[in-house]
Amino acid sequence: MEKRSIIEILRHGQPEQTLPIEGWVRTKRELKGFAFVEVNDGSALANLQVVIPGEFPDYGELLKAIAIGASVAVSGSLQASQGKGQRLELIPTRFEVIGSSDPETYPLQKKRHTFEFLRDIGHLRSRTNTLGAVFRVRNACAWAIHQFFQSRGFLWVHTPIITTNDCEGAGELFRVTNLDLAHLPQTPAGGVDFSQDFFGKPAYLTVSGQLEAEVMALAFSQVYTFGPTFRAENSNTSRHLAEFWMVEPEMAFCDLIGNMDLAEDFLQFVFNHVLEHCSEDLEFFNQRIDNTVLATAENIVNHEFARITYTAAIGLLEKSDRSFNYPVAWGLDLQSEHERYLAEELFKKPVIVTDYPAEIKAFYMRLSDDGKTVAAMDILAPKIGEIIGGSQREERLDLLDQRIAAAQMPLEDLWWYRDLRRYGTVPHAGFGLGFERLVQFMTGMGNIRDVIPFPRTPLTAEF
Ligand code: 4AD
Ligand code: MG
């Protein structure tokens, strides 16, 4: 007998079909003369209902063995269900408990658990309805992202996890070393002698694959990376992780407008794909987590994003009657409360903010003719704030060198990056999408720790 997932059976199964299923018990209800057992295999939100008749061999023993969380293998025939809530149910001819579970200690009971509690049982929480739906949507987003770029001829490139540069210049780096921390080699001046470290110099986990993506874009024209990035920022917020996944396209022969157009098409494509392929899960989020999820998704797919300059955004914030916690003034960075006000309340859709002051943005962004702003773009989403950060890159060596100097970064470490401006330089642009923020945006999940299977945040790296 061919093995099929529960989602396939629920969608395409026919009464009288005989087939096997495998999964974990979600609930068991014993009634007079028969019992209902709901089995879930993670393929869908819905369970397959197995109805065990009282005449089943060793019925009493079997029901004792069937506990919530136990793994089971069942075969039998599908029947049109008489109960409401499901089209089909399975009447078993064989019911085997593969791995038992202890109902006294199994932490997932048939009730609502808080997300905080579920984080403490990160090894089991994926078996809940909500986290199950999150990780199916996450998978669909990842698949859609590859489809989008592949269909447009972008090359998927793999940028390094270990680097010796700080792309964002923010100093939020995790160090990578194999030196014996209890006996660090010293330089004559009394510092740590990194020439004796594994790479012969200080090395870190990457905060962004951008600089290497630029290298590849200047050979392949259009590339993207999709990988883990690491930031040792000590911010305990619902939108920050120490380890998160980033999608970074980089395009040669492209300016800021082309970059914005791509980012907008990209988000619309991904939302459209998930609406089509995860409708049941999105429905669930809309009902149980945030009743604006479906409207938000439709809004993204069907409407253009707003586009304003940073200077205009500051003007709008200054005009608002809202009292913000952080000051608003030209030259200061936008805080998440400002970003959310713009996207959530003023425009009620994603807003692309461009042309930020040079001083608050990274060294690689292209200086504009006004000499004050750079060709940067951030996409701000309702509820999330910044979801995408990107820019046109500085392709002129002299100006790049000035920015590197202003950022007090060591010129010699970036020799290869500067070479790109010496040999066949070209206007180019790209952006980074925070993958978990996208999944948050898509699902309405309030905390970023609940959209990645194993979150890493300050003081937390269990599992
Ligand atoms: O704005 P960021 O810092 O941009 C870059 O790293 C560029 N090098 C990207 C590029 O142009 N190729 O980060 C990009 C995005 C942010 O907009 C945000 O969505 C997400 O990454 N992000 C985080 N997500 C979760 N946890 C964190 N600590 C994040 N920091 C940034
Ligand atoms: Mg940013």
Short mmCIF file of C-alpha atoms and ligand atoms in Angstrom, two decimals:
data_model
loop_
_atom_site.label_atom_id
_atom_site.label_comp_id
_atom_site.label_asym_id
_atom_site.label_seq_id
_atom_site.Cartn_x
_atom_site.Cartn_y
_atom_site.Cartn_z
CA MET A 1 0.00 0.00 0.00
CA GLU A 2 1.30 3.39 -0.97
CA LYS A 3 2.00 5.73 1.93
CA ARG A 4 0.43 9.15 1.73
CA SER A 5 0.49 12.21 3.90
CA ILE A 6 -2.61 13.20 5.81
CA ILE A 7 -3.01 16.38 3.78
CA GLU A 8 -3.14 14.33 0.58
CA ILE A 9 -5.66 11.96 2.08
CA LEU A 10 -7.86 14.79 3.32
CA ARG A 11 -7.74 16.50 -0.06
CA HIS A 12 -7.95 13.59 -2.46
CA GLY A 13 -8.96 10.50 -0.50
CA GLN A 14 -12.07 8.58 -1.57
CA PRO A 15 -14.43 6.52 0.59
CA GLU A 16 -13.69 2.78 0.60
CA GLN A 17 -10.00 3.36 -0.14
CA THR A 18 -7.71 1.31 2.08
CA LEU A 19 -4.47 2.90 3.14
CA PRO A 20 -1.88 3.28 5.91
CA ILE A 21 -1.12 6.45 7.84
CA GLU A 22 1.54 7.36 10.34
CA GLY A 23 1.63 10.23 12.80
CA TRP A 24 1.23 11.39 16.36
CA VAL A 25 -1.90 11.30 18.49
CA ARG A 26 -3.34 14.74 19.09
CA THR A 27 -6.46 13.76 20.98
CA LYS A 28 -8.36 10.69 22.09
CA ARG A 29 -12.03 10.61 23.00
CA GLU A 30 -13.66 7.49 24.32
CA LEU A 31 -17.39 7.17 23.87
CA LYS A 32 -19.72 4.30 24.48
CA GLY A 33 -18.72 1.46 22.18
CA PHE A 34 -16.08 3.31 20.17
CA ALA A 35 -13.30 5.88 20.35
CA PHE A 36 -12.10 8.80 18.24
CA VAL A 37 -8.38 9.29 17.82
CA GLU A 38 -7.08 12.34 15.99
CA VAL A 39 -3.78 11.73 14.22
CA ASN A 40 -1.51 14.48 12.86
CA ASP A 41 1.61 14.05 10.75
CA GLY A 42 2.56 17.73 10.36
CA SER A 43 1.50 17.90 6.71
CA ALA A 44 -1.52 20.02 7.58
CA LEU A 45 -3.31 21.78 10.36
CA ALA A 46 -6.08 19.21 10.15
CA ASN A 47 -5.91 15.80 11.77
CA LEU A 48 -7.20 12.57 10.34
CA GLN A 49 -9.86 11.12 12.58
CA VAL A 50 -9.54 7.41 13.27
CA VAL A 51 -12.67 5.72 14.63
CA ILE A 52 -11.90 2.56 16.59
CA PRO A 53 -14.95 0.35 17.09
CA GLY A 54 -15.44 -1.33 20.46
CA GLU A 55 -15.13 -4.74 18.79
CA PHE A 56 -11.55 -4.00 17.76
CA PRO A 57 -9.17 -6.76 18.99
CA ASP A 58 -7.80 -5.91 22.46
CA TYR A 59 -9.81 -2.69 22.43
CA GLY A 60 -9.34 -1.91 26.12
CA GLU A 61 -5.58 -2.50 26.08
CA LEU A 62 -5.17 -0.54 22.89
CA LEU A 63 -7.03 2.49 24.20
CA LYS A 64 -4.84 2.52 27.27
CA ALA A 65 -1.76 2.56 25.05
CA ILE A 66 -3.04 5.39 22.87
CA ALA A 67 -1.89 8.51 24.69
CA ILE A 68 -1.57 12.10 23.49
CA GLY A 69 1.83 12.48 21.85
CA ALA A 70 2.28 8.77 21.08
CA SER A 71 3.39 7.85 17.56
CA VAL A 72 1.14 5.47 15.71
CA ALA A 73 0.84 3.53 12.47
CA VAL A 74 -2.67 2.79 11.36
CA SER A 75 -4.15 1.17 8.30
CA GLY A 76 -7.73 0.76 7.38
CA SER A 77 -10.39 2.03 5.04
CA LEU A 78 -11.61 5.54 4.50
CA GLN A 79 -15.27 6.25 5.11
CA ALA A 80 -17.38 9.29 4.56
CA SER A 81 -17.59 10.83 8.00
CA GLN A 82 -20.95 11.13 9.71
CA GLY A 83 -19.71 13.71 12.15
CA LYS A 84 -19.24 17.28 11.21
CA GLY A 85 -15.79 18.83 10.90
CA GLN A 86 -14.30 16.33 8.52
CA ARG A 87 -15.15 14.78 5.20
CA LEU A 88 -13.42 11.46 5.78
CA GLU A 89 -12.45 9.26 8.66
CA LEU A 90 -10.41 6.09 8.89
CA ILE A 91 -11.77 2.80 10.21
CA PRO A 92 -8.73 0.76 11.21
CA THR A 93 -7.97 -2.85 10.48
CA ARG A 94 -4.56 -2.45 12.14
CA PHE A 95 -3.60 0.03 14.86
CA GLU A 96 -0.06 -0.01 16.19
CA VAL A 97 1.40 2.26 18.86
CA ILE A 98 5.03 2.72 17.83
CA GLY A 99 6.31 5.01 20.54
CA SER A 100 4.27 5.42 23.69
CA SER A 101 3.81 8.68 25.56
CA ASP A 102 3.16 9.37 29.21
CA PRO A 103 -0.05 11.37 29.57
CA GLU A 104 0.96 12.40 33.09
CA THR A 105 4.15 14.16 32.04
CA TYR A 106 3.65 15.02 28.35
CA PRO A 107 3.78 18.84 28.43
CA LEU A 108 1.34 19.43 25.58
CA GLN A 109 -2.16 19.03 26.86
CA LYS A 110 -5.36 19.66 25.02
CA LYS A 111 -5.59 23.29 26.02
CA ARG A 112 -4.09 26.58 24.99
CA HIS A 113 -0.53 27.06 26.12
CA THR A 114 1.18 30.43 26.19
CA PHE A 115 3.94 31.05 23.66
CA GLU A 116 6.32 31.67 26.57
CA PHE A 117 5.61 28.21 27.92
CA LEU A 118 6.02 26.68 24.47
CA ARG A 119 9.45 28.31 24.07
CA ASP A 120 10.58 26.35 27.12
CA ILE A 121 9.62 23.14 25.34
CA GLY A 122 11.12 24.07 21.99
CA HIS A 123 11.69 20.40 21.21
CA LEU A 124 7.95 19.69 21.34
CA ARG A 125 6.26 22.94 20.37
CA SER A 126 6.32 22.21 16.63
CA ARG A 127 3.61 19.65 17.35
CA THR A 128 1.12 22.37 18.21
CA ASN A 129 -1.34 23.85 15.74
CA THR A 130 0.16 27.33 15.79
CA LEU A 131 3.84 26.45 15.50
CA GLY A 132 2.99 23.78 12.92
CA ALA A 133 1.23 26.40 10.80
CA VAL A 134 4.13 28.84 11.28
CA PHE A 135 6.71 26.40 10.02
CA ARG A 136 4.64 25.35 7.03
CA VAL A 137 4.24 29.02 6.08
CA ARG A 138 7.96 29.54 6.65
CA ASN A 139 8.69 26.68 4.28
CA ALA A 140 6.32 28.10 1.66
CA CYS A 141 7.99 31.52 1.93
CA ALA A 142 11.44 30.01 1.40
CA TRP A 143 10.24 28.06 -1.61
CA ALA A 144 8.55 31.13 -3.08
CA ILE A 145 11.73 33.16 -2.63
CA HIS A 146 13.77 30.69 -4.64
CA GLN A 147 11.07 30.50 -7.29
CA PHE A 148 10.94 34.26 -7.63
CA PHE A 149 14.67 34.70 -8.14
CA GLN A 150 15.19 31.57 -10.22
CA SER A 151 12.37 32.55 -12.59
CA ARG A 152 14.12 35.88 -13.13
CA GLY A 153 17.49 34.37 -13.86
CA PHE A 154 19.20 35.24 -10.56
CA LEU A 155 22.07 32.97 -9.56
CA TRP A 156 21.87 31.58 -6.04
CA VAL A 157 25.30 32.12 -4.50
CA HIS A 158 26.57 30.92 -1.16
CA THR A 159 28.39 33.57 0.81
CA PRO A 160 30.58 32.67 3.78
CA ILE A 161 29.40 32.31 7.34
CA ILE A 162 32.84 33.07 8.75
CA THR A 163 34.26 36.43 7.69
CA THR A 164 36.98 38.84 8.69
CA ASN A 165 35.00 41.99 7.92
CA ASP A 166 32.09 43.83 9.51
CA CYS A 167 29.76 44.59 6.61
CA GLU A 168 27.42 46.84 8.53
CA GLY A 169 30.19 48.47 10.55
CA ALA A 170 28.00 48.30 13.63
CA GLY A 171 30.38 46.19 15.70
CA GLU A 172 27.74 43.61 16.56
CA LEU A 173 29.99 40.70 15.78
CA PHE A 174 30.30 37.26 17.30
CA ARG A 175 33.92 36.29 17.34
CA VAL A 176 35.10 32.99 15.90
CA THR A 177 38.30 31.63 17.40
CA ASN A 178 40.03 28.43 18.36
CA LEU A 179 42.46 30.14 20.71
CA ASP A 180 42.55 28.78 24.23
CA LEU A 181 40.63 31.49 26.06
CA ALA A 182 42.36 30.65 29.33
CA HIS A 183 45.81 31.14 27.79
CA LEU A 184 45.58 33.83 25.13
CA PRO A 185 48.78 34.53 23.18
CA GLN A 186 49.95 38.10 23.73
CA THR A 187 51.51 40.64 21.43
CA PRO A 188 54.50 42.61 22.77
CA ALA A 189 52.11 45.53 23.30
CA GLY A 190 49.95 43.39 25.54
CA GLY A 191 47.00 42.74 23.20
CA VAL A 192 45.76 39.38 21.98
CA ASP A 193 48.02 38.00 19.25
CA PHE A 194 45.49 37.03 16.59
CA SER A 195 48.25 36.04 14.19
CA GLN A 196 48.24 32.80 16.18
CA ASP A 197 44.48 32.37 15.77
CA PHE A 198 43.03 29.91 13.24
CA PHE A 199 42.73 32.42 10.39
CA GLY A 200 45.76 34.47 11.38
CA LYS A 201 43.56 37.44 12.15
CA PRO A 202 40.32 38.21 13.98
CA ALA A 203 37.34 36.40 12.47
CA TYR A 204 33.61 36.62 13.05
CA LEU A 205 30.24 35.18 12.15
CA THR A 206 28.85 37.19 9.27
CA VAL A 207 26.27 39.93 9.84
CA SER A 208 25.41 40.03 6.14
CA GLY A 209 26.48 38.31 2.93
CA GLN A 210 26.28 41.56 0.99
CA LEU A 211 29.93 42.34 0.35
CA GLU A 212 30.55 38.89 -1.09
CA ALA A 213 27.23 39.05 -2.98
CA GLU A 214 28.55 42.24 -4.63
CA VAL A 215 31.62 40.28 -5.75
CA MET A 216 29.38 37.67 -7.35
CA ALA A 217 26.99 40.25 -8.89
CA LEU A 218 29.92 41.84 -10.66
CA ALA A 219 30.48 38.51 -12.39
CA PHE A 220 26.96 37.12 -12.79
CA SER A 221 24.90 40.35 -13.01
CA GLN A 222 22.05 39.14 -10.80
CA VAL A 223 22.58 36.99 -7.73
CA TYR A 224 21.02 36.29 -4.37
CA THR A 225 22.07 34.74 -1.10
CA PHE A 226 19.77 33.15 1.43
CA GLY A 227 21.49 32.14 4.59
CA PRO A 228 21.93 32.61 8.31
CA THR A 229 23.39 35.84 9.67
CA PHE A 230 24.44 36.69 13.19
CA ARG A 231 24.26 39.82 15.27
CA ALA A 232 25.42 40.20 18.82
CA GLU A 233 23.09 43.09 19.48
CA ASN A 234 21.81 42.92 22.98
CA SER A 235 18.28 43.88 22.10
CA ASN A 236 15.58 41.85 23.72
CA THR A 237 12.74 42.84 21.45
CA SER A 238 10.01 40.95 19.63
CA ARG A 239 11.78 41.67 16.32
CA HIS A 240 15.44 40.84 16.99
CA LEU A 241 17.28 37.55 16.95
CA ALA A 242 20.98 36.91 17.40
CA GLU A 243 20.78 34.37 14.56
CA PHE A 244 18.40 35.07 11.71
CA TRP A 245 18.09 34.26 8.03
CA MET A 246 18.53 36.92 5.41
CA VAL A 247 17.69 37.00 1.72
CA GLU A 248 20.03 39.31 -0.16
CA PRO A 249 19.68 39.94 -3.89
CA GLU A 250 22.37 42.01 -5.59
CA MET A 251 22.05 43.39 -9.12
CA ALA A 252 24.68 44.90 -11.37
CA PHE A 253 23.53 47.64 -13.77
CA CYS A 254 20.79 48.62 -11.33
CA ASP A 255 19.97 51.80 -9.45
CA LEU A 256 17.81 52.60 -6.44
CA ILE A 257 14.57 52.70 -8.45
CA GLY A 258 15.28 49.27 -9.94
CA ASN A 259 16.05 48.02 -6.45
CA MET A 260 12.74 49.31 -5.05
CA ASP A 261 10.78 47.89 -7.97
CA LEU A 262 12.37 44.49 -7.46
CA ALA A 263 11.73 44.50 -3.71
CA GLU A 264 8.08 45.35 -4.22
CA ASP A 265 7.55 42.68 -6.91
CA PHE A 266 9.37 40.25 -4.68
CA LEU A 267 7.19 40.76 -1.61
CA GLN A 268 4.05 40.66 -3.71
CA PHE A 269 5.14 37.39 -5.31
CA VAL A 270 5.89 35.74 -1.98
CA PHE A 271 2.60 36.84 -0.41
CA ASN A 272 0.71 35.66 -3.46
CA HIS A 273 2.38 32.28 -3.36
CA VAL A 274 1.64 31.77 0.33
CA LEU A 275 -1.98 32.89 -0.10
CA GLU A 276 -2.32 30.25 -2.79
CA HIS A 277 -0.45 27.42 -1.11
CA CYS A 278 -1.13 27.90 2.60
CA SER A 279 -4.67 29.19 2.61
CA GLU A 280 -5.72 26.91 5.46
CA ASP A 281 -2.82 27.99 7.67
CA LEU A 282 -3.39 31.70 6.90
CA GLU A 283 -7.06 31.25 7.71
CA PHE A 284 -5.99 29.83 11.05
CA PHE A 285 -3.72 32.83 11.79
CA ASN A 286 -6.50 35.17 10.82
CA GLN A 287 -8.87 33.46 13.23
CA ARG A 288 -6.60 32.74 16.13
CA ILE A 289 -3.62 35.10 16.08
CA ASP A 290 -4.38 38.35 14.26
CA ASN A 291 -7.59 39.08 12.41
CA THR A 292 -5.85 41.40 9.95
CA VAL A 293 -3.59 38.72 8.45
CA LEU A 294 -5.69 37.98 5.37
CA ALA A 295 -6.55 41.61 4.71
CA THR A 296 -2.86 42.51 5.03
CA ALA A 297 -1.85 39.83 2.56
CA GLU A 298 -4.52 40.89 0.04
CA ASN A 299 -3.47 44.49 0.52
CA ILE A 300 0.17 43.66 -0.25
CA VAL A 301 -0.69 41.71 -3.36
CA ASN A 302 -3.12 44.25 -4.78
CA HIS A 303 -1.68 47.65 -3.94
CA GLU A 304 1.48 49.54 -4.71
CA PHE A 305 3.70 50.36 -1.77
CA ALA A 306 4.01 53.98 -0.69
CA ARG A 307 7.35 55.63 -1.49
CA ILE A 308 8.66 58.66 0.39
CA THR A 309 12.02 60.17 1.16
CA TYR A 310 13.48 60.15 4.64
CA THR A 311 13.19 63.95 4.67
CA ALA A 312 9.48 63.73 3.87
CA ALA A 313 9.05 61.03 6.52
CA ILE A 314 10.65 63.28 9.14
CA GLY A 315 8.24 66.02 8.07
CA LEU A 316 5.25 63.71 8.52
CA LEU A 317 6.45 62.56 11.93
CA GLU A 318 7.04 66.13 13.08
CA LYS A 319 3.55 67.08 11.96
CA SER A 320 1.87 64.18 13.75
CA ASP A 321 0.15 64.84 17.05
CA ARG A 322 1.58 61.62 18.45
CA SER A 323 4.03 61.83 21.31
CA PHE A 324 6.87 59.47 20.53
CA ASN A 325 9.33 58.10 23.08
CA TYR A 326 12.30 58.85 20.85
CA PRO A 327 13.04 62.28 19.37
CA VAL A 328 12.29 63.04 15.73
CA ALA A 329 14.71 65.28 13.87
CA TRP A 330 16.50 65.32 10.54
CA GLY A 331 19.71 63.37 11.01
CA LEU A 332 18.39 60.96 13.64
CA ASP A 333 17.56 57.39 12.73
CA LEU A 334 13.94 56.29 12.64
CA GLN A 335 12.99 54.14 15.62
CA SER A 336 10.60 51.26 15.40
CA GLU A 337 7.74 53.37 16.84
CA HIS A 338 8.25 55.91 14.01
CA GLU A 339 8.44 53.19 11.39
CA ARG A 340 5.27 51.58 12.63
CA TYR A 341 3.42 54.88 12.80
CA LEU A 342 4.25 55.55 9.16
CA ALA A 343 3.36 52.10 7.84
CA GLU A 344 0.57 51.12 10.19
CA GLU A 345 -1.30 54.31 10.79
CA LEU A 346 -0.43 56.87 8.16
CA PHE A 347 -0.15 54.79 4.99
CA LYS A 348 -1.74 51.53 6.18
CA LYS A 349 0.54 49.56 3.90
CA PRO A 350 4.27 49.03 3.35
CA VAL A 351 6.23 52.23 2.90
CA ILE A 352 9.57 52.49 1.13
CA VAL A 353 11.63 55.24 2.73
CA THR A 354 14.59 56.42 0.66
CA ASP A 355 17.51 58.85 0.79
CA TYR A 356 18.60 58.67 4.41
CA PRO A 357 21.33 60.92 5.84
CA ALA A 358 24.74 59.47 5.03
CA GLU A 359 25.90 59.56 8.67
CA ILE A 360 23.33 57.06 9.89
CA LYS A 361 23.85 54.53 7.10
CA ALA A 362 26.57 52.01 6.25
CA PHE A 363 29.75 52.94 4.38
CA TYR A 364 28.87 51.16 1.13
CA MET A 365 25.77 53.21 0.29
CA ARG A 366 26.00 55.55 -2.69
CA LEU A 367 26.39 59.23 -1.89
CA SER A 368 23.78 61.38 -3.63
CA ASP A 369 24.49 64.65 -5.44
CA ASP A 370 23.31 66.67 -2.44
CA GLY A 371 26.37 65.39 -0.59
CA LYS A 372 24.23 64.72 2.51
CA THR A 373 22.09 61.71 1.75
CA VAL A 374 22.72 58.23 0.39
CA ALA A 375 20.71 56.13 -2.06
CA ALA A 376 19.30 53.95 0.71
CA MET A 377 15.91 52.33 0.96
CA ASP A 378 14.16 50.71 3.90
CA ILE A 379 10.83 49.00 3.54
CA LEU A 380 8.66 49.51 6.59
CA ALA A 381 5.79 47.14 7.21
CA PRO A 382 2.74 47.56 9.43
CA LYS A 383 3.28 45.93 12.86
CA ILE A 384 6.87 44.98 12.05
CA GLY A 385 8.66 48.17 11.11
CA GLU A 386 11.78 47.64 8.99
CA ILE A 387 11.49 44.42 7.04
CA ILE A 388 13.94 45.20 4.21
CA GLY A 389 17.06 47.35 4.20
CA GLY A 390 18.95 48.06 1.01
CA SER A 391 20.67 50.60 -1.18
CA GLN A 392 22.43 51.46 -4.36
CA ARG A 393 26.12 50.83 -3.69
CA GLU A 394 28.91 53.37 -4.01
CA GLU A 395 30.59 52.36 -7.27
CA ARG A 396 33.10 55.28 -7.38
CA LEU A 397 36.36 54.38 -5.68
CA ASP A 398 37.27 57.88 -4.48
CA LEU A 399 33.90 58.40 -2.82
CA LEU A 400 33.91 54.89 -1.40
CA ASP A 401 37.30 55.53 0.17
CA GLN A 402 35.97 58.69 1.77
CA ARG A 403 33.06 56.78 3.28
CA ILE A 404 35.34 54.01 4.54
CA ALA A 405 37.58 56.62 6.17
CA ALA A 406 34.61 58.43 7.68
CA ALA A 407 33.41 55.12 9.15
CA GLN A 408 36.91 54.61 10.57
CA MET A 409 37.15 51.23 8.92
CA PRO A 410 40.54 49.81 7.92
CA LEU A 411 40.99 50.47 4.20
CA GLU A 412 43.47 47.62 3.73
CA ASP A 413 41.05 44.93 4.90
CA LEU A 414 38.63 45.94 2.15
CA TRP A 415 41.23 45.79 -0.66
CA TRP A 416 39.24 43.21 -2.60
CA TYR A 417 35.97 45.15 -2.20
CA ARG A 418 37.71 48.28 -3.46
CA ASP A 419 39.13 46.31 -6.42
CA LEU A 420 35.57 45.86 -7.66
CA ARG A 421 35.54 49.64 -8.18
CA ARG A 422 38.82 49.46 -10.07
CA TYR A 423 38.03 46.71 -12.52
CA GLY A 424 34.77 47.03 -14.39
CA THR A 425 32.84 49.00 -11.80
CA VAL A 426 29.15 49.53 -12.50
CA PRO A 427 26.15 51.01 -10.74
CA HIS A 428 24.71 48.22 -8.66
CA ALA A 429 22.19 47.77 -5.90
CA GLY A 430 20.65 45.23 -3.59
CA PHE A 431 18.78 44.69 -0.39
CA GLY A 432 18.40 42.37 2.57
CA LEU A 433 15.11 40.92 3.72
CA GLY A 434 14.90 39.69 7.29
CA PHE A 435 13.34 36.30 6.66
CA GLU A 436 11.85 35.92 10.15
CA ARG A 437 10.32 39.39 9.98
CA LEU A 438 8.69 38.34 6.72
CA VAL A 439 7.23 35.24 8.38
CA GLN A 440 6.03 37.41 11.28
CA PHE A 441 4.42 39.82 8.86
CA MET A 442 2.77 36.97 6.98
CA THR A 443 1.42 35.14 10.03
CA GLY A 444 0.73 37.99 12.45
CA MET A 445 2.89 36.27 15.08
CA GLY A 446 3.78 38.84 17.71
CA ASN A 447 7.21 37.53 18.68
CA ILE A 448 10.04 36.71 16.31
CA ARG A 449 11.10 33.87 18.64
CA ASP A 450 8.01 31.99 17.52
CA VAL A 451 8.70 32.01 13.78
CA ILE A 452 12.11 30.29 13.83
CA PRO A 453 12.32 26.71 15.11
CA PHE A 454 15.26 27.31 17.46
CA PRO A 455 15.58 30.99 18.38
CA ARG A 456 18.88 32.44 19.58
CA THR A 457 18.55 35.52 21.76
CA PRO A 458 20.58 36.93 24.66
CA LEU A 459 21.00 34.17 27.27
CA THR A 460 19.02 31.65 25.21
CA ALA A 461 20.50 28.94 23.03
CA GLU A 462 18.74 25.83 24.34
CA PHE A 463 17.87 23.04 21.93
O1 4AD B 1 19.15 46.58 7.38
P1 4AD B 1 20.17 45.50 7.50
O2 4AD B 1 21.16 45.61 8.61
O3 4AD B 1 20.89 45.45 6.09
C1 4AD B 1 21.95 44.70 5.76
O4 4AD B 1 22.49 43.88 6.45
C2 4AD B 1 22.38 44.90 4.33
N1 4AD B 1 23.76 44.44 4.20
C3 4AD B 1 21.43 44.16 3.43
C4 4AD B 1 21.76 44.33 1.97
O5 4AD B 1 21.63 45.43 1.46
N2 4AD B 1 22.16 43.27 1.30
O6 4AD B 1 19.44 44.10 7.65
C5 4AD B 1 18.53 43.68 6.65
C6 4AD B 1 17.26 43.18 7.28
C7 4AD B 1 16.50 44.19 8.12
O7 4AD B 1 15.72 45.02 7.31
C8 4AD B 1 15.68 43.31 9.02
O8 4AD B 1 14.52 42.86 8.37
C9 4AD B 1 16.58 42.11 9.23
O9 4AD B 1 17.54 42.11 8.20
N3 4AD B 1 17.28 42.16 10.51
C10 4AD B 1 17.00 41.35 11.55
N4 4AD B 1 16.08 40.38 11.70
C11 4AD B 1 16.04 39.74 12.88
N5 4AD B 1 16.88 39.99 13.91
C12 4AD B 1 17.82 40.96 13.82
N6 4AD B 1 18.65 41.18 14.82
C13 4AD B 1 17.90 41.70 12.58
N7 4AD B 1 18.70 42.69 12.14
C14 4AD B 1 18.31 42.96 10.88
MG MG B 2 18.61 48.30 8.31
#
